[in-house]
Tab-separated table of C-alpha atoms in Angstrom:
chain	number	residue	atom	x	y	z
Z	4	UNK	CA	46.111	11.662	14.053
Z	5	UNK	CA	44.782	8.383	14.183
Z	6	UNK	CA	44.011	6.687	10.572
Z	7	UNK	CA	40.510	4.789	9.898
Z	8	UNK	CA	41.059	1.100	9.113
Z	9	UNK	CA	40.299	0.203	5.707
Z	10	UNK	CA	36.888	-0.962	4.611
Z	11	UNK	CA	36.563	-4.215	2.574
Z	12	UNK	CA	33.540	-3.563	0.376
Z	13	UNK	CA	33.471	-6.675	-1.036
Z	14	UNK	CA	33.755	-8.495	2.113
Z	15	UNK	CA	30.822	-6.201	3.495
Z	16	UNK	CA	28.403	-7.117	0.755
Z	17	UNK	CA	29.159	-10.621	1.108
Z	18	UNK	CA	28.319	-10.451	4.801
Z	19	UNK	CA	25.279	-8.464	3.725
Z	20	UNK	CA	24.000	-10.802	1.748
Z	21	UNK	CA	24.647	-13.832	3.928
Z	22	UNK	CA	22.462	-11.808	6.782
Z	23	UNK	CA	19.698	-11.343	4.079
Z	24	UNK	CA	19.726	-15.005	3.405
Z	25	UNK	CA	19.414	-15.785	6.775
Z	26	UNK	CA	16.509	-13.214	7.483
Z	27	UNK	CA	14.666	-14.698	4.621
Z	28	UNK	CA	15.079	-18.332	5.793
Z	29	UNK	CA	14.032	-17.315	9.100
Z	30	UNK	CA	17.187	-18.038	10.859
Z	31	UNK	CA	17.708	-14.432	11.841
Z	32	UNK	CA	15.658	-11.499	12.517
Z	33	UNK	CA	16.454	-8.210	10.568
Z	34	UNK	CA	18.047	-5.372	12.468
Z	35	UNK	CA	15.687	-2.689	11.827
Z	36	UNK	CA	12.473	-2.561	9.823
Z	37	UNK	CA	10.969	0.620	8.486
Z	38	UNK	CA	7.668	0.196	6.451
Z	39	UNK	CA	6.692	3.457	4.789
Z	40	UNK	CA	2.763	3.622	4.871
Z	41	UNK	CA	1.072	3.034	1.685
Z	42	UNK	CA	0.378	5.908	-0.449
Z	43	UNK	CA	-3.561	6.646	-0.365
Z	44	UNK	CA	-5.525	7.691	-3.316
Z	45	UNK	CA	-4.994	11.743	-2.781
Z	46	UNK	CA	-7.475	12.888	-5.487
Z	47	UNK	CA	-10.247	10.547	-4.048
Z	48	UNK	CA	-9.574	12.068	-0.488
Z	49	UNK	CA	-9.730	15.749	-1.921
Z	50	UNK	CA	-12.814	15.415	-4.104
Z	51	UNK	CA	-14.519	12.966	-1.344
Z	52	UNK	CA	-14.205	16.427	0.708
Z	53	UNK	CA	-15.354	18.701	-2.325
Z	54	UNK	CA	-12.469	20.929	-2.310
Z	55	UNK	CA	-10.073	22.052	-5.164
Z	56	UNK	CA	-6.579	21.481	-5.003
Z	57	UNK	CA	-5.747	24.947	-3.715
Z	58	UNK	CA	-8.353	24.771	-1.135
Z	59	UNK	CA	-7.066	21.037	0.018
Z	60	UNK	CA	-3.528	22.714	0.163
Z	61	UNK	CA	-4.196	25.658	2.081
Z	62	UNK	CA	-6.751	23.810	4.594
Z	63	UNK	CA	-4.009	21.355	5.327
Z	64	UNK	CA	-0.614	23.064	4.772
Z	65	UNK	CA	0.370	21.329	1.689
Z	66	UNK	CA	1.985	22.871	-1.319
Z	67	UNK	CA	-0.356	23.154	-4.280
Z	68	UNK	CA	2.433	21.906	-6.646
Z	69	UNK	CA	3.396	19.142	-4.504
Z	70	UNK	CA	-0.401	17.998	-4.552
Z	71	UNK	CA	-0.726	18.410	-8.206
Z	72	UNK	CA	2.475	15.885	-8.625
Z	73	UNK	CA	1.342	13.552	-6.381
Z	74	UNK	CA	-2.069	13.381	-7.939
Z	75	UNK	CA	-0.678	13.040	-11.435
Z	76	UNK	CA	1.570	10.391	-10.347
Z	77	UNK	CA	4.879	12.583	-11.046
Z	78	UNK	CA	5.799	12.526	-7.403
Z	79	UNK	CA	5.144	10.237	-4.417
Z	80	UNK	CA	4.680	11.975	-1.250
Z	81	UNK	CA	7.418	10.910	1.530
Z	82	UNK	CA	6.287	8.755	4.579
Z	83	UNK	CA	5.357	11.831	6.681
Z	84	UNK	CA	3.373	13.408	4.262
Z	85	UNK	CA	1.636	9.665	3.482
Z	86	UNK	CA	0.801	9.226	7.074
Z	87	UNK	CA	-0.894	12.866	7.240
Z	88	UNK	CA	-2.861	12.157	4.319
Z	89	UNK	CA	-4.059	9.067	5.653
Z	90	UNK	CA	-4.938	10.966	8.810
Z	91	UNK	CA	-6.767	13.188	6.743
Z	92	UNK	CA	-8.758	10.641	4.952
Z	93	UNK	CA	-9.635	8.943	8.159
Z	94	UNK	CA	-10.287	12.107	10.509
Z	95	UNK	CA	-10.027	15.217	8.808
Z	96	UNK	CA	-11.655	17.340	11.426
Z	97	UNK	CA	-8.901	16.025	13.699
Z	98	UNK	CA	-6.345	17.369	11.820
Z	99	UNK	CA	-8.067	20.684	10.991
Z	100	UNK	CA	-8.320	21.275	14.843
Z	101	UNK	CA	-4.780	20.265	15.215
Z	102	UNK	CA	-3.758	22.683	12.825
Z	103	UNK	CA	-5.906	25.455	14.124
Z	104	UNK	CA	-4.414	25.163	17.997
């Protein structure tokens, strides 16, 4: 069985910091950028639709407990849930049609 080469974590950290500095100075491009959508005002979306938490959760396939935690700021929706919530805010009927299909 072949042995894996040892990784020098200190060298990797120094290289990462140097790469980050070059990116900040505009001398290099980041290899990957991941931007999660902003967290929408979930309570405002739900209230604008005139729905209780239970009705909103049922209509859009969400857990009531998660919805409550998001509205109370106890938890933050993951990027996929944020995307869904933004689409619900913009086009709730499209989401309802998609879920019904």
